[in-house]
Short mmCIF file of N, CA and C and ligand atoms in Angstrom, two decimals:
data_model
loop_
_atom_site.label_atom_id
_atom_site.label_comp_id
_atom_site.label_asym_id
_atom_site.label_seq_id
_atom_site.Cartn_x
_atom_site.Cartn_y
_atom_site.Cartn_z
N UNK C 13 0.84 -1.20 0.00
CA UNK C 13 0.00 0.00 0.00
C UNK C 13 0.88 1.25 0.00
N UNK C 14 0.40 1.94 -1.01
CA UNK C 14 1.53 3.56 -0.67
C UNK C 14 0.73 5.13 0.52
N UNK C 15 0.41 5.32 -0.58
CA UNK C 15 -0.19 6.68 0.36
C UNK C 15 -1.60 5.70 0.71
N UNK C 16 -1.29 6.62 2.20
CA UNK C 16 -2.63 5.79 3.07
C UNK C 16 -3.27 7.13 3.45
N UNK C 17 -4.60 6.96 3.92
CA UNK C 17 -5.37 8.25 4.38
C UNK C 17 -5.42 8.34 5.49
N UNK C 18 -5.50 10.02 5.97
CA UNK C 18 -4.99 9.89 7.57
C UNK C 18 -6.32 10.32 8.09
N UNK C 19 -6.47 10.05 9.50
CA UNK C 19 -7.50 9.96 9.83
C UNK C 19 -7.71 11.18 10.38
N UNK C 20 -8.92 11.39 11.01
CA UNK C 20 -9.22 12.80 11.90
C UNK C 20 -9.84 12.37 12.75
N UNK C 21 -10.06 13.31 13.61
CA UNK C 21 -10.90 13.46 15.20
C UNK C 21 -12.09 13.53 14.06
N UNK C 22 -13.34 12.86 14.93
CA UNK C 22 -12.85 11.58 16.24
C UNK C 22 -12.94 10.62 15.93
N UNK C 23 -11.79 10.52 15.18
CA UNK C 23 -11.63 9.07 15.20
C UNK C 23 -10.83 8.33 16.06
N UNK C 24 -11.09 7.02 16.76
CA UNK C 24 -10.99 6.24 17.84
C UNK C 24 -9.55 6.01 17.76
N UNK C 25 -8.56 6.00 16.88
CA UNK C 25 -7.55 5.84 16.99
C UNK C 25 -6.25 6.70 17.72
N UNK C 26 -7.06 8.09 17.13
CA UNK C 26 -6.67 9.20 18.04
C UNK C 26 -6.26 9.23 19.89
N UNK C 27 -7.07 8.65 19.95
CA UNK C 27 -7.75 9.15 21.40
C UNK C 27 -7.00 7.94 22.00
N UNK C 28 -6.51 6.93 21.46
CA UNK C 28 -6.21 5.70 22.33
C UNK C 28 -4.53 5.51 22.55
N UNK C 29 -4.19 4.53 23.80
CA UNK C 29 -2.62 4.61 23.88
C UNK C 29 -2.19 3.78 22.96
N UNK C 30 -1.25 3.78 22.13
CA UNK C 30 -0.96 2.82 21.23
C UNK C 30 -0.02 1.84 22.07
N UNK C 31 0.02 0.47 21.19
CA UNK C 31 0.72 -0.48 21.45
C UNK C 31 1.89 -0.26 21.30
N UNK C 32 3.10 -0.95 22.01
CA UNK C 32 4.58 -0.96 22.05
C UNK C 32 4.50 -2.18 20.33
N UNK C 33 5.49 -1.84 19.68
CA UNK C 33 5.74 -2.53 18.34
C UNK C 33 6.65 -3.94 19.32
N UNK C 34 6.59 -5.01 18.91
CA UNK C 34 7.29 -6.08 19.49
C UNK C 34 8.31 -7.18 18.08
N UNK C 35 7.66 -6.79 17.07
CA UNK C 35 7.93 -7.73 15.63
C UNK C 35 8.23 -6.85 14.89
N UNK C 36 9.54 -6.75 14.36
CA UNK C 36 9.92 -6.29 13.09
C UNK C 36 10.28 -6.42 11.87
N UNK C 37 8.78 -7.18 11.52
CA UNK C 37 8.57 -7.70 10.09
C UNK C 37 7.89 -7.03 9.52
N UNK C 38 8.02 -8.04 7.98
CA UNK C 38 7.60 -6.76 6.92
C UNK C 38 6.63 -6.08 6.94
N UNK C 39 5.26 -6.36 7.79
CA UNK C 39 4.09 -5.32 7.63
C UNK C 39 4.72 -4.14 8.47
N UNK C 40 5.58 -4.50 9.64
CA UNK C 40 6.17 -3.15 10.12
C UNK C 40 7.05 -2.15 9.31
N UNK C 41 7.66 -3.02 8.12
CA UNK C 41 8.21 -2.39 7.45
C UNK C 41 7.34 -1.16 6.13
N UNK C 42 6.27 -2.17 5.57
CA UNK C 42 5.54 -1.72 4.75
C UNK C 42 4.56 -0.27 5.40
N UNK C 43 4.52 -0.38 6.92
CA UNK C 43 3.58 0.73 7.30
C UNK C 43 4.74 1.80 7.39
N UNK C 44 6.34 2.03 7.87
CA UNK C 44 7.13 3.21 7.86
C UNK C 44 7.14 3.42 6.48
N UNK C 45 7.48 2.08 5.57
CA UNK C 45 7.42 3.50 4.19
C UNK C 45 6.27 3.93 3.93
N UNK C 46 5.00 3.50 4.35
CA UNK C 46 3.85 4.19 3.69
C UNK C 46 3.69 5.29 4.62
N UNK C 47 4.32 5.02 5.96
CA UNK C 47 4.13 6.69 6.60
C UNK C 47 4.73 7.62 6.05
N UNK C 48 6.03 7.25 5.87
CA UNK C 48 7.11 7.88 5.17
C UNK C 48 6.02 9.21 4.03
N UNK C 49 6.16 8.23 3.03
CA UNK C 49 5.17 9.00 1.93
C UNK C 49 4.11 9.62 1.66
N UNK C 50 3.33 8.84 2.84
CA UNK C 50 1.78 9.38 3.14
C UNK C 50 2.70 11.25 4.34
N UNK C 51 3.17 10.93 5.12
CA UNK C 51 3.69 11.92 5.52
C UNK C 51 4.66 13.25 4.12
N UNK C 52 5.13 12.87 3.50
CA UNK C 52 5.52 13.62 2.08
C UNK C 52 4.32 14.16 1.48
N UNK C 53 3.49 13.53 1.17
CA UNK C 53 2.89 13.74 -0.22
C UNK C 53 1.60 14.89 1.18
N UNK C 54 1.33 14.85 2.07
CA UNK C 54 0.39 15.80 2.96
C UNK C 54 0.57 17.33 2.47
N UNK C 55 1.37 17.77 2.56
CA UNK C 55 3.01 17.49 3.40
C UNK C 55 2.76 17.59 4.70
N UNK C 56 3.52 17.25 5.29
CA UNK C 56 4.05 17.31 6.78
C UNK C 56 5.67 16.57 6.97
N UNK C 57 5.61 17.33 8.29
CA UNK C 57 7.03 17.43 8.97
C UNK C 57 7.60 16.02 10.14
N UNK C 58 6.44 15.40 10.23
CA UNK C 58 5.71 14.26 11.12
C UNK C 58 4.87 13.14 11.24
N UNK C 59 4.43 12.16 11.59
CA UNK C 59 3.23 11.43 11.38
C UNK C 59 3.49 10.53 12.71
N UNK C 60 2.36 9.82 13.06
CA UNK C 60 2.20 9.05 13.97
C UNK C 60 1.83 8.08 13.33
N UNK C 61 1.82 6.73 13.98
CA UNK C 61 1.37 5.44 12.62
C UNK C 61 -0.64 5.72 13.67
N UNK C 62 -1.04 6.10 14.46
CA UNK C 62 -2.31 6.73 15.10
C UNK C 62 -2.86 7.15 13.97
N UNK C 63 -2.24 8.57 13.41
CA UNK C 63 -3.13 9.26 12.26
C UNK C 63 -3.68 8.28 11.06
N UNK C 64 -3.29 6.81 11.03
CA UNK C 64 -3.27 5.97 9.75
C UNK C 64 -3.77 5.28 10.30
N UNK C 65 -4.47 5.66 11.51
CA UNK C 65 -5.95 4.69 12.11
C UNK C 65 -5.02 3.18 12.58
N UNK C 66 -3.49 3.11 12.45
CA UNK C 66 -3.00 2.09 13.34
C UNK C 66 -2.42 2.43 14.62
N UNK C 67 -3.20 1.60 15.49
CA UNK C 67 -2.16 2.11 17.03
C UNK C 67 -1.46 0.86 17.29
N UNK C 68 0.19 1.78 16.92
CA UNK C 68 0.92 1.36 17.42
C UNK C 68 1.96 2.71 17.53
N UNK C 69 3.68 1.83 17.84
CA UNK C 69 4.18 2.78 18.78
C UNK C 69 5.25 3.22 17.70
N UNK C 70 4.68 4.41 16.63
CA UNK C 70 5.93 4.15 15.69
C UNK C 70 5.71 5.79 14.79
N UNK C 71 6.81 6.08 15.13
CA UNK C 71 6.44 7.92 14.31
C UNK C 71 7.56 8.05 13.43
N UNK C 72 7.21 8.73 12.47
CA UNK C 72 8.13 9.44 11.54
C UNK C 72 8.02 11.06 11.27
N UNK C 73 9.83 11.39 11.13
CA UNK C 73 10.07 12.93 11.27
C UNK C 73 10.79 13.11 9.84
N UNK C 74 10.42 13.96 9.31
CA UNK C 74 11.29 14.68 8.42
C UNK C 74 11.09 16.11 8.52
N UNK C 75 12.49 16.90 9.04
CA UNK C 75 12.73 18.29 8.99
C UNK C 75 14.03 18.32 8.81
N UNK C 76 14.34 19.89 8.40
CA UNK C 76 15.77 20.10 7.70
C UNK C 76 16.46 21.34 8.72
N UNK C 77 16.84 22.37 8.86
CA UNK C 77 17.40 23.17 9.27
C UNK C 77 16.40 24.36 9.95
N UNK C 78 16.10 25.13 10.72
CA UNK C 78 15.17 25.85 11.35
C UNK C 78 15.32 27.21 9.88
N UNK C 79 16.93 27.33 10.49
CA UNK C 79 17.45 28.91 9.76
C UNK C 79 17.76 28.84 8.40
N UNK C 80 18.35 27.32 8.20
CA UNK C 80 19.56 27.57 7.20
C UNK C 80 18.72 26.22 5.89
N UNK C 81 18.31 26.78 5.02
CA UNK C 81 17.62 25.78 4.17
C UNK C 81 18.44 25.02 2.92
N UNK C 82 19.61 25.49 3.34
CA UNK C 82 20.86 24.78 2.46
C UNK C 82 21.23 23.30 3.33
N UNK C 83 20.41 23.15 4.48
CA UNK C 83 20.77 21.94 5.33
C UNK C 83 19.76 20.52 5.00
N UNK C 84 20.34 19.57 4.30
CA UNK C 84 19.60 18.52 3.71
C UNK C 84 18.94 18.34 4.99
N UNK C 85 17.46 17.78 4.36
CA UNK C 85 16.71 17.16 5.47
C UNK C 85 16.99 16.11 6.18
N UNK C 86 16.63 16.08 7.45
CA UNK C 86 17.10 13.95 7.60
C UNK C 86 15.54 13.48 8.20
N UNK C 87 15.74 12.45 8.11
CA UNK C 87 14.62 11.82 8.06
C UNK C 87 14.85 10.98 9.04
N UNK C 88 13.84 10.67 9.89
CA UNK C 88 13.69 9.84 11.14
C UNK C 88 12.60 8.56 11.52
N UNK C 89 12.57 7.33 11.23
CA UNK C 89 12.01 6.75 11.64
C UNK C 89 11.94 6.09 12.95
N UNK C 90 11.06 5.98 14.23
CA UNK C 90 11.42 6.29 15.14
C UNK C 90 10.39 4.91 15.83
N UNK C 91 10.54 3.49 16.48
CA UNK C 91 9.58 3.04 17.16
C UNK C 91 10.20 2.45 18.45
N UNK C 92 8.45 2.59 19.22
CA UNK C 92 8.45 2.71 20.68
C UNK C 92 9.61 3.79 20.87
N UNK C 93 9.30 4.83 20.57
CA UNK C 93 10.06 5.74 21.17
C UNK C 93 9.42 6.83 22.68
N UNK C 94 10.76 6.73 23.37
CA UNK C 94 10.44 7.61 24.39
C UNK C 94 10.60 9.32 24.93
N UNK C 95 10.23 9.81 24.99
CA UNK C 95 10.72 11.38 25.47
C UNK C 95 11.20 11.69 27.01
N UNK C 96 12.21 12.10 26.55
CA UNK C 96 12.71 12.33 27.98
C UNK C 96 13.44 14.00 27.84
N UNK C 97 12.95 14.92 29.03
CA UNK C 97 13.06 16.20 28.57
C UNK C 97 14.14 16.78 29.39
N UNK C 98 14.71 17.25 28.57
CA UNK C 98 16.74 17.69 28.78
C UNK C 98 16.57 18.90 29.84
N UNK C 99 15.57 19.91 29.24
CA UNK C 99 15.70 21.44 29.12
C UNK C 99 14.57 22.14 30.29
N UNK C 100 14.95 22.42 31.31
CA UNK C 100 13.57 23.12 31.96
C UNK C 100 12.97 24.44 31.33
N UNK C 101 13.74 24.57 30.62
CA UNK C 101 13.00 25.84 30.02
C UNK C 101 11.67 25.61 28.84
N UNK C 102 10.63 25.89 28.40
CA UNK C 102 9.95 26.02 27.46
C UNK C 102 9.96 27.05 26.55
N UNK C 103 8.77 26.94 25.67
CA UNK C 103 8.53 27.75 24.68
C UNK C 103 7.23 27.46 23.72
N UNK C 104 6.53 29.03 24.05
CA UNK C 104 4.86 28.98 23.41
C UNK C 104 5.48 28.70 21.88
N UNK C 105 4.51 27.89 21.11
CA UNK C 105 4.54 28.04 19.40
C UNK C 105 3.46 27.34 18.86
N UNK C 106 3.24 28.36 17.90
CA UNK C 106 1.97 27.93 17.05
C UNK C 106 2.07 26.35 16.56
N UNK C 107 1.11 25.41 16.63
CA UNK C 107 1.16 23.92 15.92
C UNK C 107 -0.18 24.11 15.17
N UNK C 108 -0.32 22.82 14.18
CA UNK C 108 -1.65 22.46 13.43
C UNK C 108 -1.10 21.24 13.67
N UNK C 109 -2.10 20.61 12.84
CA UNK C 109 -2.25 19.17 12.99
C UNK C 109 -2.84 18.28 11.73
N UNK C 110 -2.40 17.23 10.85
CA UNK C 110 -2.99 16.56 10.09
C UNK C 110 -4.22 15.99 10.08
N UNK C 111 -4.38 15.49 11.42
CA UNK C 111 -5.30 15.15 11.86
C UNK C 111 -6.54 15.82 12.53
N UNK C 112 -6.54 17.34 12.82
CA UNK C 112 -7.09 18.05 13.36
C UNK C 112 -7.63 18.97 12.26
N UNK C 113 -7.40 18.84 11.15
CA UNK C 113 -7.30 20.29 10.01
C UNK C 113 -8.23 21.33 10.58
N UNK C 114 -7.98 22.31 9.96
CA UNK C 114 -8.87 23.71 9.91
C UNK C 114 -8.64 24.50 11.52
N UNK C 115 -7.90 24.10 12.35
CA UNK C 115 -7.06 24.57 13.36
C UNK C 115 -6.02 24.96 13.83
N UNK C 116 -5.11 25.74 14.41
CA UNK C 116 -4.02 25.87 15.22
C UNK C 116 -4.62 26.36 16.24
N UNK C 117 -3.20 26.42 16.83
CA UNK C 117 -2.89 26.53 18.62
C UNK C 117 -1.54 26.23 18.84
N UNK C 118 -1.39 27.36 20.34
CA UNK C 118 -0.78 27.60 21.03
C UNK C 118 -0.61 26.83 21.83
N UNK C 119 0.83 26.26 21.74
CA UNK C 119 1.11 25.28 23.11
C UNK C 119 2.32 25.46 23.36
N UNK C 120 2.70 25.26 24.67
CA UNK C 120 3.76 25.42 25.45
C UNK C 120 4.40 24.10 25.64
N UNK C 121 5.88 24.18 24.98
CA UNK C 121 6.61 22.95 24.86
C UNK C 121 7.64 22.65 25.47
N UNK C 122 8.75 21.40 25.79
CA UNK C 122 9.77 21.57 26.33
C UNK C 122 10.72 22.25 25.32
N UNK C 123 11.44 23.00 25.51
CA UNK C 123 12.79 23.44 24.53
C UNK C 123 13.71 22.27 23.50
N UNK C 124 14.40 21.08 24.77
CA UNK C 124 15.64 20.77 24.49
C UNK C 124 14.71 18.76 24.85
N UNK C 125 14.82 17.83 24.08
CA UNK C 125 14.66 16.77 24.34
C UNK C 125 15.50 15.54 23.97
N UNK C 126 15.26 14.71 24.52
CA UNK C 126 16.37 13.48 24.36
C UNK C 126 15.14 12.41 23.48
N UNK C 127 15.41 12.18 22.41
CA UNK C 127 14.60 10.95 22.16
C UNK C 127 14.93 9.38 22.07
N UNK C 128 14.44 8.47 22.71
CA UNK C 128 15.29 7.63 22.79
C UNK C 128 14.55 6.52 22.43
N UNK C 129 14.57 5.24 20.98
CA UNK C 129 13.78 4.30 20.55
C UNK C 129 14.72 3.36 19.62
N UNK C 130 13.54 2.89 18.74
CA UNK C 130 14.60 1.65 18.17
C UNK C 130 14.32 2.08 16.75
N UNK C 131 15.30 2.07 15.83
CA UNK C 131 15.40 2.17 14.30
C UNK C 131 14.02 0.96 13.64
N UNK C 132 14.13 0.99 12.71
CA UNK C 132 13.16 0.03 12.02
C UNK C 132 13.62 -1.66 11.67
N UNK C 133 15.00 -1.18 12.34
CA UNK C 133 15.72 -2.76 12.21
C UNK C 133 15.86 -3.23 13.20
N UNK C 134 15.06 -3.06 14.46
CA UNK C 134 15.01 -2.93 15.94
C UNK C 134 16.10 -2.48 16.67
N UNK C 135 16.86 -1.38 15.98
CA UNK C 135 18.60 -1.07 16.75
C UNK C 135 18.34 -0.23 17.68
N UNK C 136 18.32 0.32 18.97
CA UNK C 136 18.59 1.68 19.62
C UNK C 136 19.20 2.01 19.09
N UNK C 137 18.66 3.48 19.04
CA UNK C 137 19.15 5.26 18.48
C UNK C 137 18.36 5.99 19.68
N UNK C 138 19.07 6.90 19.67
CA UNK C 138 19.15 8.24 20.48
C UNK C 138 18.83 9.39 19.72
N UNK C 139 18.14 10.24 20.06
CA UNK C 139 17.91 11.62 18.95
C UNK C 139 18.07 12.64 20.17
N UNK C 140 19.06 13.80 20.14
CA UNK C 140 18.87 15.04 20.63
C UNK C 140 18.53 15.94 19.68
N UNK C 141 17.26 17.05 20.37
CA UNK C 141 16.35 17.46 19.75
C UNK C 141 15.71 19.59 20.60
N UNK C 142 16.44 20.52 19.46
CA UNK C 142 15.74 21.38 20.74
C UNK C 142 15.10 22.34 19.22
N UNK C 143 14.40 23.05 20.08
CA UNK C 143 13.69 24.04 19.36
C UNK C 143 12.34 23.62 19.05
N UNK C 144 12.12 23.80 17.01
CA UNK C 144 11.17 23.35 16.36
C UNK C 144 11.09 21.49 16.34
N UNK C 145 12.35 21.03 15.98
CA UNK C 145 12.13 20.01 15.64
C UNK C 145 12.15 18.87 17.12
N UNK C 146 12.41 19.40 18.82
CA UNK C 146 11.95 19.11 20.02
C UNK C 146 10.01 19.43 19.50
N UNK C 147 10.28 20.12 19.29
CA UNK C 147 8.28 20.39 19.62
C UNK C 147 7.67 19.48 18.54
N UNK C 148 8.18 19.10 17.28
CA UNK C 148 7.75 17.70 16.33
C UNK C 148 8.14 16.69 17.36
N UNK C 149 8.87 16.31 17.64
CA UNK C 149 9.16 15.19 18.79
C UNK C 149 8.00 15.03 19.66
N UNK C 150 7.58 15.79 20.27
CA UNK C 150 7.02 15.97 21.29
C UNK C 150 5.17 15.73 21.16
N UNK C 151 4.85 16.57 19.32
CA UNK C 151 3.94 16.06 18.83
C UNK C 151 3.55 15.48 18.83
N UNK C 152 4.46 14.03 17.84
CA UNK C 152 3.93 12.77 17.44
C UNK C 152 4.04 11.80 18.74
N UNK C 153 5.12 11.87 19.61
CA UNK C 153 4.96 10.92 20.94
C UNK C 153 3.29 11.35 21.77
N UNK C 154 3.33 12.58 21.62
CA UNK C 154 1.37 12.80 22.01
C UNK C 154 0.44 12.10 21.77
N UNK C 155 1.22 11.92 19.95
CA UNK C 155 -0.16 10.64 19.57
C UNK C 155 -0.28 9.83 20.07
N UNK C 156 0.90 9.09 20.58
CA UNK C 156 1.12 8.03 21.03
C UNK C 156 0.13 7.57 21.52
N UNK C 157 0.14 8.62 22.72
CA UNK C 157 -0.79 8.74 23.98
C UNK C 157 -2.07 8.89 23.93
N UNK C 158 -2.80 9.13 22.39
CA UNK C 158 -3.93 9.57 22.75
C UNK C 158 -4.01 10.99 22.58
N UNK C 159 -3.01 12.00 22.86
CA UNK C 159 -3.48 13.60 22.61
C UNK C 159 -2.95 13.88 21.57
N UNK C 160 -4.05 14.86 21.84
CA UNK C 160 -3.59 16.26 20.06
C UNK C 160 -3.87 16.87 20.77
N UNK C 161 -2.78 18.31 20.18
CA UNK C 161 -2.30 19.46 20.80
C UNK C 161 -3.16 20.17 21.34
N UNK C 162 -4.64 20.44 20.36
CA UNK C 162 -5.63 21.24 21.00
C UNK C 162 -6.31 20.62 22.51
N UNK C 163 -5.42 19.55 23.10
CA UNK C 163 -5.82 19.23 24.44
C UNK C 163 -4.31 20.12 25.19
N UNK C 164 -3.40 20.27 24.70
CA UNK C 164 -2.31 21.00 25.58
C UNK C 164 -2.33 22.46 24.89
N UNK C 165 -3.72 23.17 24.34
CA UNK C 165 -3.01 24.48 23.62
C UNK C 165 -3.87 25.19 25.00
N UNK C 166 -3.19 26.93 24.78
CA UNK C 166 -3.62 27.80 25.72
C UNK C 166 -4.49 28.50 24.85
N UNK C 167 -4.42 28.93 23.83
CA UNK C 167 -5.31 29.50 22.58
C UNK C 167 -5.74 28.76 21.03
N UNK C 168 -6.81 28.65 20.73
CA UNK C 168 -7.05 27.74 19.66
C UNK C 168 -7.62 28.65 18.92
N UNK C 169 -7.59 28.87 17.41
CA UNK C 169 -7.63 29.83 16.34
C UNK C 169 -8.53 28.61 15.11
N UNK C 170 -9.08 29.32 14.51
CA UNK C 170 -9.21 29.16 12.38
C UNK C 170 -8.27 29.86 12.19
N UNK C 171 -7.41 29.62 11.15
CA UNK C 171 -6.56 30.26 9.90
C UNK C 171 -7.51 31.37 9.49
N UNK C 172 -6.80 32.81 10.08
CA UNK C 172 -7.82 33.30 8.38
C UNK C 172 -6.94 32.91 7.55
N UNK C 173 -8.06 33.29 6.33
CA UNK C 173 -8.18 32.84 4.53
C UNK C 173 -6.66 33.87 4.51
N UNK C 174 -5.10 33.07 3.87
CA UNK C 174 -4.11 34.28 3.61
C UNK C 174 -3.58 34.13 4.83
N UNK C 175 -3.72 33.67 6.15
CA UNK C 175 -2.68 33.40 7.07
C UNK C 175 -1.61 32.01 6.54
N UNK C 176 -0.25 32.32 6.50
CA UNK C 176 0.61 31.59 5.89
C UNK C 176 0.58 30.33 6.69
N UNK C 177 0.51 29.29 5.57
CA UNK C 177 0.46 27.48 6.24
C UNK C 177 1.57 27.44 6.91
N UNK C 178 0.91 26.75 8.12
CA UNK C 178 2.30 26.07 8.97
C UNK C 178 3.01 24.92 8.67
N UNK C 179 4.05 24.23 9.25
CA UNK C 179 4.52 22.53 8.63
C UNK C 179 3.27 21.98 9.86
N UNK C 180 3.21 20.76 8.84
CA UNK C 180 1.36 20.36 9.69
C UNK C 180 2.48 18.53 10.08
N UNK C 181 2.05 18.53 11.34
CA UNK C 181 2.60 17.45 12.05
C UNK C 181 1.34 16.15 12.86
ZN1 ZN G 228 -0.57 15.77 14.73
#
């Protein structure tokens, strides 16, 4: 299967804790590349394997440089991954959501995070993570859980018509 359709509130997948991945065979394989792409072709910066109406414990990141757009992207496939937060400091920033469309909000995030899970070949990897691409981290492990952002925002908005798209995670 390639591009898969992502789901929305309320749909049940959302809302639930996903399963820890235990087998890393090929349907595990076949669902990261279809996140992979289904995450491309949105676009987005993120995906949860949740938004694709599967719960389990498995996200994918692709972002490139905050400042500097001469910095190739890297790409992250990420399962049973955990968050563990480096930085006491935070920081408010606008999010949307794939799964949420026709919304943003304001949420208050950790800064600086440690991500810590297994590659798609079941290897531990480590990801340090601060800024924008800590607050994608921080996103898709939400799904994990069951939340979307508009349960952690302080202000929730419509786009006006001509407010510039955000990267949708
Ligand atoms: Zn999302």
């Amino acid at each position: 299967m390639p591009i898969r359709e992502i789901v929305t509130l309320p749909h049940p997948s959302l809302r639930r804790k996903a399963r820890p991945v235990t087998k890393f065979d090929n349907s595990l394989q076949t669902l990261i590349d279809d996140m992979i792409k289904t995450m491309r072709a949105a676009p987005g910066v993120g995906l949860a394997a949740p938004q694709l109406g599967v719960s389990e414990r498995v996200i994918v990141v692709e972002y490139g440089d905050e400042e500097d757009e001469t910095v190739p992207k890297k790409l992250y496939a990420l399962v049973n991954p955990e968050l563990k937060i480096t930085s006491n400091e935070t920081e408010v920033g606008v999010e949307g959501c794939l799964s949420v469309p026709g919304l943003l909000g304001e949420v208050e995030r950790s800064l600086a995070v440690t991500v810590k899970g297994l590659n798609r070949r079941g290897q531990p990897m480590r990801i340090k993570a601060r800024g924008w691409k800590a607050r994608i981290f921080q996103h898709e492990i939400d799904h994990l859980n069951g939340v979307v952002f508009t349960d952690r925002a302080t202000r929730i908005w419509k786009p006006e018509p001509g407010e510039p798209a955000l990267d949708n995670v």
